[in-house]
Tab-separated table of C-alpha atoms in Angstrom:
chain	number	residue	atom	x	y	z
A	1	UNK	CA	141.606	101.845	-20.763
A	2	UNK	CA	143.673	101.509	-23.361
A	3	UNK	CA	142.686	100.572	-26.954
A	4	UNK	CA	143.397	97.335	-28.517
A	5	UNK	CA	145.512	99.242	-31.296
A	6	UNK	CA	148.276	99.985	-28.619
A	7	UNK	CA	148.427	96.790	-27.443
A	8	UNK	CA	149.578	95.339	-30.109
A	9	UNK	CA	152.796	96.579	-29.816
A	10	UNK	CA	154.879	94.709	-27.172
A	11	UNK	CA	158.727	96.125	-26.132
A	12	UNK	CA	160.940	93.866	-28.601
A	13	UNK	CA	158.254	95.216	-30.731
A	14	UNK	CA	159.026	98.499	-30.065
A	15	UNK	CA	162.309	98.553	-29.653
A	16	UNK	CA	162.828	96.748	-33.278
A	17	UNK	CA	160.256	100.215	-34.199
A	18	UNK	CA	163.028	102.234	-32.829
A	19	UNK	CA	165.589	100.830	-34.220
A	20	UNK	CA	164.312	101.914	-38.070
A	21	UNK	CA	165.260	105.391	-36.735
A	22	UNK	CA	167.699	105.655	-33.846
A	23	UNK	CA	171.277	104.735	-34.173
A	24	UNK	CA	172.784	102.719	-30.755
A	25	UNK	CA	171.533	103.484	-27.047
A	26	UNK	CA	169.553	100.495	-27.025
A	27	UNK	CA	169.528	100.762	-22.661
A	28	UNK	CA	167.467	104.041	-23.213
A	29	UNK	CA	165.033	102.063	-26.144
A	30	UNK	CA	164.141	99.712	-24.094
A	31	UNK	CA	163.452	101.416	-20.419
A	32	UNK	CA	160.959	103.832	-23.278
A	33	UNK	CA	159.365	100.800	-24.453
A	34	UNK	CA	158.587	99.123	-20.688
A	35	UNK	CA	157.315	102.287	-19.383
A	36	UNK	CA	154.935	102.227	-22.509
A	37	UNK	CA	154.006	99.184	-22.334
A	38	UNK	CA	153.504	99.333	-18.241
A	39	UNK	CA	151.249	102.208	-18.838
A	40	UNK	CA	148.706	98.989	-20.189
A	41	UNK	CA	149.332	96.822	-17.792
A	42	UNK	CA	148.325	99.119	-15.028
A	43	UNK	CA	145.153	99.938	-17.058
A	44	UNK	CA	144.280	96.122	-16.983
A	45	UNK	CA	145.083	96.101	-13.120
A	46	UNK	CA	142.122	95.924	-10.659
A	47	UNK	CA	141.554	99.755	-9.834
A	48	UNK	CA	142.279	99.294	-6.505
A	49	UNK	CA	145.815	97.835	-7.144
A	50	UNK	CA	146.061	100.779	-9.818
A	51	UNK	CA	146.012	103.369	-7.298
A	52	UNK	CA	149.128	101.442	-5.898
A	53	UNK	CA	151.776	101.265	-8.876
A	54	UNK	CA	153.262	103.838	-9.402
A	55	UNK	CA	153.800	105.069	-13.265
A	56	UNK	CA	157.332	104.478	-14.853
A	57	UNK	CA	158.321	108.173	-15.448
A	58	UNK	CA	162.164	108.531	-16.737
A	59	UNK	CA	164.551	110.847	-16.098
A	60	UNK	CA	167.050	111.083	-19.215
A	61	UNK	CA	170.310	112.074	-19.059
A	62	UNK	CA	172.814	112.643	-21.879
A	63	UNK	CA	175.044	115.680	-24.339
A	64	UNK	CA	172.593	117.488	-27.096
A	65	UNK	CA	171.637	115.736	-30.077
A	66	UNK	CA	172.485	112.000	-29.152
A	67	UNK	CA	168.521	111.368	-29.409
A	68	UNK	CA	166.813	112.294	-26.360
A	69	UNK	CA	163.211	113.745	-27.541
A	70	UNK	CA	164.086	112.125	-31.239
A	71	UNK	CA	163.134	109.084	-28.510
A	72	UNK	CA	160.417	109.857	-27.434
A	73	UNK	CA	159.184	111.069	-30.468
A	74	UNK	CA	159.301	107.995	-32.269
A	75	UNK	CA	157.833	106.247	-29.339
A	76	UNK	CA	154.348	107.974	-29.463
A	77	UNK	CA	155.145	108.109	-33.481
A	78	UNK	CA	154.930	104.235	-33.508
A	79	UNK	CA	152.351	103.548	-30.992
A	80	UNK	CA	149.664	106.527	-31.904
A	81	UNK	CA	149.957	108.350	-28.771
A	82	UNK	CA	149.790	111.848	-27.996
A	83	UNK	CA	152.954	113.460	-27.557
A	84	UNK	CA	153.860	117.457	-26.466
A	85	UNK	CA	157.500	118.284	-26.068
A	86	UNK	CA	157.803	121.606	-22.947
A	87	UNK	CA	160.814	123.067	-21.816
A	88	UNK	CA	161.086	123.562	-18.143
A	89	UNK	CA	162.937	127.215	-18.788
A	90	UNK	CA	159.453	128.129	-19.976
A	91	UNK	CA	157.424	127.727	-16.542
A	92	UNK	CA	157.932	130.376	-13.923
A	93	UNK	CA	156.981	129.799	-9.917
A	94	UNK	CA	152.549	129.975	-9.218
A	95	UNK	CA	152.407	133.437	-8.615
A	96	UNK	CA	154.974	134.939	-11.238
A	97	UNK	CA	154.629	136.240	-14.215
A	98	UNK	CA	155.053	133.675	-16.718
A	99	UNK	CA	154.214	130.421	-17.829
A	100	UNK	CA	151.398	128.070	-15.917
A	101	UNK	CA	152.289	124.197	-16.037
A	102	UNK	CA	149.155	123.570	-16.771
A	103	UNK	CA	149.196	125.082	-20.046
A	104	UNK	CA	151.368	121.581	-20.684
A	105	UNK	CA	148.319	119.285	-19.970
A	106	UNK	CA	146.158	121.520	-21.611
A	107	UNK	CA	148.485	121.436	-24.992
A	108	UNK	CA	148.249	117.555	-24.927
A	109	UNK	CA	144.754	117.547	-25.220
A	110	UNK	CA	144.612	119.552	-27.697
A	111	UNK	CA	147.213	116.714	-29.770
A	112	UNK	CA	144.548	114.014	-28.399
A	113	UNK	CA	141.191	116.183	-29.800
A	114	UNK	CA	143.765	116.449	-33.110
A	115	UNK	CA	144.394	113.681	-33.326
A	116	UNK	CA	140.970	111.489	-32.584
A	117	UNK	CA	139.305	114.680	-34.280
A	118	UNK	CA	141.654	113.880	-38.012
A	119	UNK	CA	140.892	109.890	-37.567
A	120	UNK	CA	136.979	110.377	-37.361
A	121	UNK	CA	137.226	112.726	-40.179
A	122	UNK	CA	138.518	110.202	-42.752
A	123	UNK	CA	135.162	107.524	-41.694
A	124	UNK	CA	132.845	110.538	-43.177
A	125	UNK	CA	135.341	111.896	-45.603
A	126	UNK	CA	133.437	109.999	-48.655
A	127	UNK	CA	129.296	111.613	-47.455
A	128	UNK	CA	131.101	115.087	-46.412
A	129	UNK	CA	132.924	114.803	-50.522
A	130	UNK	CA	129.128	114.232	-51.982
A	131	UNK	CA	127.865	117.101	-49.600
A	132	UNK	CA	130.227	119.407	-50.690
A	133	UNK	CA	129.531	118.806	-54.491
A	134	UNK	CA	126.107	119.423	-53.794
A	135	UNK	CA	126.996	122.486	-52.348
A	136	UNK	CA	128.948	123.649	-54.618
A	137	UNK	CA	126.141	122.268	-57.758
A	138	UNK	CA	123.652	123.726	-55.776
A	139	UNK	CA	125.813	127.649	-56.651
A	140	UNK	CA	126.720	126.445	-60.295
A	141	UNK	CA	122.968	125.198	-61.362
A	142	UNK	CA	120.197	125.918	-59.139
A	143	UNK	CA	117.993	122.848	-58.908
A	144	UNK	CA	114.812	123.613	-60.078
A	145	UNK	CA	111.161	123.694	-58.857
A	146	UNK	CA	109.516	120.487	-58.900
A	147	UNK	CA	107.047	119.902	-60.553
A	148	UNK	CA	103.346	119.493	-58.808
A	149	UNK	CA	101.831	116.090	-57.940
A	150	UNK	CA	98.732	114.876	-59.687
A	151	UNK	CA	100.997	117.210	-62.985
A	152	UNK	CA	100.813	115.271	-66.554
A	153	UNK	CA	104.604	115.353	-67.334
A	154	UNK	CA	106.274	115.685	-70.045
A	155	UNK	CA	107.501	113.176	-73.156
A	156	UNK	CA	109.567	112.748	-75.775
A	157	UNK	CA	108.752	112.124	-78.803
A	158	UNK	CA	108.512	108.444	-78.988
A	159	UNK	CA	105.967	108.879	-75.700
A	160	UNK	CA	108.506	107.934	-73.295
A	161	UNK	CA	108.809	110.611	-70.279
A	162	UNK	CA	111.661	113.343	-70.811
A	163	UNK	CA	114.670	113.266	-67.955
A	164	UNK	CA	115.234	116.255	-66.300
A	165	UNK	CA	117.233	118.520	-67.752
A	166	UNK	CA	118.422	120.030	-64.940
A	167	UNK	CA	119.350	116.821	-63.784
A	168	UNK	CA	121.420	115.927	-67.110
A	169	UNK	CA	123.428	119.753	-66.221
A	170	UNK	CA	124.173	118.797	-62.368
A	171	UNK	CA	124.899	114.879	-63.784
A	172	UNK	CA	127.383	116.528	-66.718
A	173	UNK	CA	129.402	118.836	-64.119
A	174	UNK	CA	129.225	116.878	-60.915
A	175	UNK	CA	131.759	114.472	-63.543
A	176	UNK	CA	133.697	117.835	-64.530
A	177	UNK	CA	134.103	118.870	-60.956
A	178	UNK	CA	134.936	115.147	-59.893
A	179	UNK	CA	138.213	115.177	-62.786
A	180	UNK	CA	138.943	118.770	-61.422
A	181	UNK	CA	137.682	120.302	-64.921
A	182	UNK	CA	136.449	123.247	-63.366
A	183	UNK	CA	139.214	124.321	-60.288
A	184	UNK	CA	139.954	127.032	-61.748
A	185	UNK	CA	136.380	128.738	-61.456
A	186	UNK	CA	135.395	131.112	-59.139
A	187	UNK	CA	132.440	131.284	-57.014
A	188	UNK	CA	130.166	132.312	-53.812
A	189	UNK	CA	129.972	130.606	-50.909
A	190	UNK	CA	129.462	131.048	-47.121
A	191	UNK	CA	131.591	129.869	-44.899
A	192	UNK	CA	130.950	129.975	-41.406
A	193	UNK	CA	133.256	132.746	-38.999
A	194	UNK	CA	135.848	131.137	-36.238
A	195	UNK	CA	135.740	134.338	-34.299
A	196	UNK	CA	135.503	133.968	-30.574
A	197	UNK	CA	133.235	136.684	-28.680
A	198	UNK	CA	135.449	136.742	-25.749
A	199	UNK	CA	138.489	138.141	-27.872
A	200	UNK	CA	141.514	138.558	-24.685
A	201	UNK	CA	138.946	139.476	-21.900
A	202	UNK	CA	139.826	137.139	-19.785
A	203	UNK	CA	143.283	137.957	-20.140
A	204	UNK	CA	142.103	141.678	-18.770
A	205	UNK	CA	143.044	142.937	-14.954
A	206	UNK	CA	143.284	138.874	-14.252
A	207	UNK	CA	139.768	139.413	-13.034
A	208	UNK	CA	139.469	135.336	-14.616
A	209	UNK	CA	141.650	132.701	-14.362
A	210	UNK	CA	142.373	130.671	-17.253
A	211	UNK	CA	139.741	127.392	-15.840
A	212	UNK	CA	136.742	129.230	-15.217
A	213	UNK	CA	137.070	131.029	-18.058
A	214	UNK	CA	137.134	128.351	-20.952
A	215	UNK	CA	133.931	127.098	-18.708
A	216	UNK	CA	132.746	130.178	-19.636
A	217	UNK	CA	133.465	129.828	-23.455
A	218	UNK	CA	132.767	126.591	-23.512
A	219	UNK	CA	128.826	127.418	-22.376
A	220	UNK	CA	128.516	129.938	-24.793
A	221	UNK	CA	129.753	129.162	-27.830
A	222	UNK	CA	126.918	126.302	-26.926
A	223	UNK	CA	124.329	128.928	-26.675
A	224	UNK	CA	124.941	131.398	-29.538
A	225	UNK	CA	124.548	130.441	-32.872
A	226	UNK	CA	127.476	130.244	-35.659
A	227	UNK	CA	128.477	133.041	-37.562
A	228	UNK	CA	128.918	132.660	-41.224
A	229	UNK	CA	130.476	135.294	-44.018
A	230	UNK	CA	130.375	135.004	-47.755
A	231	UNK	CA	133.334	134.686	-49.165
A	232	UNK	CA	134.516	134.347	-53.005
A	233	UNK	CA	136.757	131.427	-54.016
A	234	UNK	CA	138.394	129.348	-56.364
A	235	UNK	CA	136.266	126.055	-56.534
A	236	UNK	CA	139.148	123.981	-55.759
A	237	UNK	CA	139.799	126.224	-52.944
A	238	UNK	CA	135.518	126.525	-51.841
A	239	UNK	CA	136.022	122.433	-51.636
A	240	UNK	CA	138.785	122.514	-48.916
A	241	UNK	CA	137.300	124.988	-47.019
A	242	UNK	CA	133.203	123.278	-46.928
A	243	UNK	CA	134.658	120.331	-46.646
A	244	UNK	CA	136.292	120.878	-43.378
A	245	UNK	CA	132.873	122.411	-42.162
A	246	UNK	CA	131.056	119.425	-43.640
A	247	UNK	CA	133.281	116.630	-42.095
A	248	UNK	CA	133.234	118.749	-38.602
A	249	UNK	CA	129.218	119.064	-39.081
A	250	UNK	CA	129.027	115.362	-39.202
A	251	UNK	CA	131.554	114.441	-36.233
A	252	UNK	CA	129.848	114.394	-32.944
A	253	UNK	CA	132.085	116.745	-31.665
A	254	UNK	CA	130.879	115.850	-27.824
A	255	UNK	CA	132.021	112.568	-28.810
A	256	UNK	CA	135.107	113.571	-30.362
A	257	UNK	CA	135.655	116.020	-26.487
A	258	UNK	CA	135.323	112.826	-24.478
A	259	UNK	CA	137.444	110.409	-26.893
A	260	UNK	CA	140.456	111.970	-26.862
A	261	UNK	CA	140.105	113.086	-22.876
A	262	UNK	CA	140.376	109.498	-22.716
A	263	UNK	CA	143.806	109.599	-25.124
A	264	UNK	CA	145.237	111.988	-23.359
A	265	UNK	CA	144.500	110.359	-20.158
A	266	UNK	CA	145.690	106.786	-20.963
A	267	UNK	CA	148.079	107.264	-23.357
A	268	UNK	CA	149.702	110.508	-23.429
A	269	UNK	CA	153.468	111.020	-23.566
A	270	UNK	CA	154.814	114.364	-21.877
A	271	UNK	CA	158.309	115.209	-22.858
A	272	UNK	CA	159.987	117.781	-20.462
A	273	UNK	CA	163.204	119.116	-21.300
A	274	UNK	CA	166.226	120.649	-20.231
A	275	UNK	CA	164.844	119.700	-16.748
A	276	UNK	CA	168.254	120.824	-15.473
A	277	UNK	CA	168.333	124.331	-15.823
A	278	UNK	CA	165.222	124.339	-13.221
A	279	UNK	CA	167.891	122.475	-10.821
A	280	UNK	CA	169.804	124.532	-7.928
A	281	UNK	CA	173.816	123.599	-8.394
A	282	UNK	CA	173.849	124.501	-4.746
A	283	UNK	CA	172.544	124.782	-1.461
A	284	UNK	CA	172.427	128.719	-1.412
A	285	UNK	CA	169.318	129.630	-1.103
A	286	UNK	CA	169.753	133.101	-3.041
A	287	UNK	CA	168.894	133.943	-6.592
A	288	UNK	CA	166.885	132.643	-8.345
A	289	UNK	CA	166.876	129.231	-7.043
A	290	UNK	CA	164.057	129.228	-5.140
A	291	UNK	CA	162.136	130.168	-8.513
A	292	UNK	CA	163.710	126.882	-9.745
A	293	UNK	CA	162.496	124.768	-6.559
A	294	UNK	CA	159.008	126.273	-7.409
A	295	UNK	CA	158.564	125.709	-11.094
A	296	UNK	CA	159.401	121.699	-9.481
A	297	UNK	CA	157.037	122.549	-7.006
A	298	UNK	CA	154.218	123.077	-8.939
A	299	UNK	CA	155.174	120.341	-11.469
A	300	UNK	CA	154.645	117.470	-8.551
A	301	UNK	CA	150.875	117.368	-8.151
A	302	UNK	CA	151.292	117.008	-12.122
A	303	UNK	CA	153.537	114.092	-12.343
A	304	UNK	CA	152.249	111.937	-10.073
A	305	UNK	CA	148.979	112.733	-10.095
A	306	UNK	CA	146.087	115.212	-10.958
A	307	UNK	CA	142.707	116.758	-12.617
A	308	UNK	CA	143.860	119.681	-14.510
A	309	UNK	CA	140.898	121.224	-16.471
A	310	UNK	CA	140.756	121.959	-19.889
A	311	UNK	CA	138.266	123.223	-23.056
A	312	UNK	CA	137.728	119.437	-23.484
A	313	UNK	CA	136.745	117.860	-19.896
A	314	UNK	CA	138.917	117.202	-16.618
A	315	UNK	CA	142.177	115.405	-17.846
A	316	UNK	CA	143.353	113.285	-14.840
A	317	UNK	CA	147.484	112.771	-14.901
A	318	UNK	CA	147.821	109.721	-13.227
A	319	UNK	CA	148.078	107.789	-15.522
A	320	UNK	CA	150.457	109.974	-18.802
A	321	UNK	CA	154.265	109.169	-19.127
A	322	UNK	CA	156.150	112.047	-17.886
A	323	UNK	CA	159.437	112.518	-19.325
A	324	UNK	CA	161.831	114.787	-18.041
A	325	UNK	CA	165.392	114.831	-19.999
A	326	UNK	CA	168.737	117.424	-19.585
A	327	UNK	CA	172.361	116.997	-20.343
A	328	UNK	CA	173.705	117.944	-16.660
A	329	UNK	CA	176.738	119.773	-17.072
A	330	UNK	CA	176.624	121.632	-14.474
A	331	UNK	CA	173.620	120.920	-12.622
A	332	UNK	CA	173.581	116.864	-11.147
A	333	UNK	CA	170.100	114.629	-10.784
A	334	UNK	CA	170.950	115.111	-7.270
A	335	UNK	CA	170.145	118.712	-7.211
A	336	UNK	CA	166.449	118.616	-8.079
A	337	UNK	CA	164.096	118.116	-4.874
A	338	UNK	CA	164.181	114.587	-3.729
A	339	UNK	CA	160.201	114.861	-3.890
A	340	UNK	CA	160.829	116.133	-7.473
A	341	UNK	CA	163.489	112.751	-7.824
A	342	UNK	CA	160.853	110.610	-6.678
A	343	UNK	CA	158.981	110.780	-9.886
A	344	UNK	CA	161.282	109.848	-12.094
A	345	UNK	CA	162.251	106.576	-11.093
A	346	UNK	CA	163.752	105.277	-13.738
A	347	UNK	CA	166.781	106.401	-14.963
A	348	UNK	CA	168.246	106.364	-18.520
A	349	UNK	CA	172.101	107.543	-19.479
A	350	UNK	CA	172.488	108.356	-23.054
A	351	UNK	CA	176.118	107.747	-24.280
A	352	UNK	CA	178.026	110.184	-26.939
A	353	UNK	CA	177.723	109.247	-29.998
A	354	UNK	CA	181.325	107.690	-31.125
A	355	UNK	CA	182.591	107.773	-36.056
A	356	UNK	CA	180.584	104.295	-36.169
A	357	UNK	CA	177.444	105.556	-34.626
A	358	UNK	CA	177.546	108.856	-37.495
A	359	UNK	CA	178.754	106.405	-40.491
A	360	UNK	CA	175.826	104.468	-39.056
A	361	UNK	CA	173.237	107.626	-38.673
A	362	UNK	CA	174.227	108.572	-42.482
A	363	UNK	CA	173.068	105.727	-44.303
A	364	UNK	CA	171.537	102.783	-42.124
A	365	UNK	CA	168.668	103.986	-40.248
A	366	UNK	CA	165.589	104.117	-42.247
A	367	UNK	CA	164.915	108.442	-44.118
A	368	UNK	CA	168.993	108.727	-43.244
A	369	UNK	CA	170.925	112.107	-43.920
A	370	UNK	CA	171.598	111.268	-47.502
A	371	UNK	CA	168.843	109.692	-48.678
A	372	UNK	CA	166.633	113.453	-48.058
A	373	UNK	CA	169.780	114.885	-49.476
A	374	UNK	CA	169.580	112.492	-52.341
A	375	UNK	CA	165.901	114.004	-52.585
A	376	UNK	CA	166.194	116.942	-52.310
A	377	UNK	CA	168.726	116.474	-55.928
A	378	UNK	CA	166.050	114.563	-56.862
A	379	UNK	CA	163.530	117.244	-57.432
A	380	UNK	CA	165.794	118.710	-60.165
A	381	UNK	CA	165.999	115.135	-61.910
A	382	UNK	CA	169.808	114.651	-60.865
A	383	UNK	CA	171.278	112.058	-59.224
A	384	UNK	CA	173.389	112.230	-55.815
A	385	UNK	CA	175.908	109.883	-54.831
A	386	UNK	CA	178.399	109.104	-52.530
A	387	UNK	CA	181.949	106.430	-51.692
A	388	UNK	CA	181.830	104.451	-49.368
A	389	UNK	CA	184.722	106.086	-48.226
A	390	UNK	CA	183.542	109.776	-48.935
A	391	UNK	CA	180.946	108.906	-46.245
A	392	UNK	CA	183.552	107.175	-44.406
A	393	UNK	CA	184.914	110.748	-44.096
A	394	UNK	CA	182.024	113.030	-43.524
A	395	UNK	CA	181.471	110.627	-40.398
A	396	UNK	CA	184.733	111.587	-39.483
A	397	UNK	CA	185.084	115.196	-40.068
A	398	UNK	CA	182.089	115.649	-38.398
A	399	UNK	CA	183.134	113.814	-35.109
A	400	UNK	CA	186.122	115.818	-35.395
A	401	UNK	CA	184.230	119.384	-35.576
A	402	UNK	CA	181.720	117.957	-32.162
A	403	UNK	CA	185.130	116.923	-30.340
A	404	UNK	CA	186.836	120.351	-31.171
A	405	UNK	CA	184.393	122.645	-30.816
A	406	UNK	CA	180.851	122.070	-28.493
A	407	UNK	CA	179.363	118.911	-28.860
A	408	UNK	CA	176.221	119.183	-30.721
A	409	UNK	CA	175.556	115.589	-31.080
A	410	UNK	CA	174.632	113.869	-34.458
A	411	UNK	CA	172.787	117.550	-35.214
A	412	UNK	CA	176.871	118.533	-36.496
A	413	UNK	CA	176.108	115.786	-39.688
A	414	UNK	CA	173.088	118.325	-40.713
A	415	UNK	CA	175.991	121.059	-40.655
A	416	UNK	CA	178.349	118.853	-42.018
A	417	UNK	CA	177.024	117.660	-44.842
A	418	UNK	CA	175.040	121.464	-45.820
A	419	UNK	CA	178.766	122.741	-46.153
A	420	UNK	CA	179.614	119.635	-48.712
A	421	UNK	CA	176.822	120.172	-50.355
A	422	UNK	CA	175.727	123.687	-50.744
A	423	UNK	CA	177.287	124.645	-53.556
A	424	UNK	CA	176.390	122.185	-55.320
A	425	UNK	CA	172.295	123.046	-54.413
A	426	UNK	CA	172.928	126.710	-55.479
A	427	UNK	CA	174.199	125.101	-59.014
A	428	UNK	CA	170.853	122.831	-59.632
A	429	UNK	CA	169.239	123.375	-62.015
A	430	UNK	CA	171.541	126.220	-64.111
A	431	UNK	CA	175.468	125.100	-63.947
A	432	UNK	CA	174.311	121.461	-63.120
A	433	UNK	CA	170.754	119.886	-65.334
A	434	UNK	CA	169.069	117.435	-64.707
A	435	UNK	CA	169.616	114.012	-65.747
A	436	UNK	CA	173.810	114.362	-65.179
A	437	UNK	CA	175.131	112.856	-61.489
A	438	UNK	CA	176.830	114.399	-58.382
A	439	UNK	CA	179.627	112.260	-57.534
A	440	UNK	CA	181.072	112.814	-53.759
A	441	UNK	CA	184.280	111.108	-52.922
A	442	UNK	CA	186.931	111.201	-50.840
A	443	UNK	CA	188.924	114.019	-52.744
A	444	UNK	CA	185.486	116.574	-52.655
A	445	UNK	CA	185.412	115.691	-49.020
A	446	UNK	CA	188.617	116.439	-48.307
A	447	UNK	CA	188.717	120.012	-49.975
A	448	UNK	CA	185.773	120.997	-48.523
A	449	UNK	CA	185.465	119.944	-45.143
A	450	UNK	CA	189.103	120.953	-44.362
A	451	UNK	CA	188.999	124.337	-44.301
A	452	UNK	CA	185.937	123.951	-42.052
A	453	UNK	CA	188.113	122.470	-39.128
A	454	UNK	CA	190.262	124.887	-39.232
A	455	UNK	CA	188.134	127.887	-39.668
A	456	UNK	CA	186.214	126.782	-36.421
A	457	UNK	CA	189.863	127.055	-34.511
A	458	UNK	CA	190.386	129.933	-35.988
A	459	UNK	CA	187.021	131.480	-34.574
A	460	UNK	CA	187.738	130.617	-31.086
A	461	UNK	CA	190.126	133.243	-30.930
A	462	UNK	CA	188.679	136.440	-32.882
A	463	UNK	CA	186.065	138.486	-30.752
């Protein structure tokens, strides 16, 4: 069942969050928001009804650079959901050499485990840091041998019991350690070795499938003692290494694995890109079409819902949200297998971006391209400013490039901006010194970018 933390976003609120990062594509945002909310709605139904409610998996259609991947990725970030993007072309029909579609779910499980582990580590970080300091202090200043019982304590001139000099020294060094004064000193620590006793044994001769190998490795990992080795590092590096180990030691890894498994099952999002590349564009069965249909058939049970063995335990894919995407320039959605089409009942078409959209992408969304380049200049204490007319001209030229050449959508803006600012970035800070201002007006845009379109036009006729 989805956690209460994911309920706080209604579909409308999810769209409002997506609007901060993605320009246009309102229909796609709404459908994504509803699809994700439906995951939670379905989990609230009775077990009998859950079996009947079909997941609202989506097929997203649109040219490259229109935001297909970005919409799904931002949705996962907003909802704190495990997310994995895969390319459909990576996988082959079962029985052929190539990727197995079960790797998709295993990859999602890894993402989910890392998310849960990171969150749990933050909960025990303070205690782990205290333990790390004790380990480093034990290396620098070993603890004094405790006094024997009934032994008379040492008294000072006033007759008071003297403080343990060893403990006083440790406290002084603890303060230096906390202030970073000892970071550059080198010490020898003992760290855990992460090497697996199996190596690539499971890949030799194909004697054992991946699922059996995972179960066997998990069994022996629990049984065998942890190997350690000595290593000389600075105290700063030692703190980082030991902190990771101590946080892991304080965690109940079995509980982390179980929570990660539940999170992947109930909140996971799988984005399968280039789905049109495994569609048969004709009804012929010769050539690679059989293999393409085989990949679709292998994906069917995963999308429909089935258990997949992972090193964290079996993960059922019933509640995972699958989003398939493709440009569909040559093939059409109807070229996919009818059974496969039926597993993606929601279809969304993303429109090509306009000049106005390009202008908004440059300025209005959070962490816009203009802000990103301004941050690069600011790192050198140089201010980068743009005229409004210059921004309009950049958007216009990027749009023209897409019209005259391959349409790569919003990615063209980064190409154009890089061409516009690369020389100035090269001159910072040698010629353009800290404290100066780099101002971009229409004239400088036309001077720098007009040649770009001419060069690209000419390149069509050069072998």
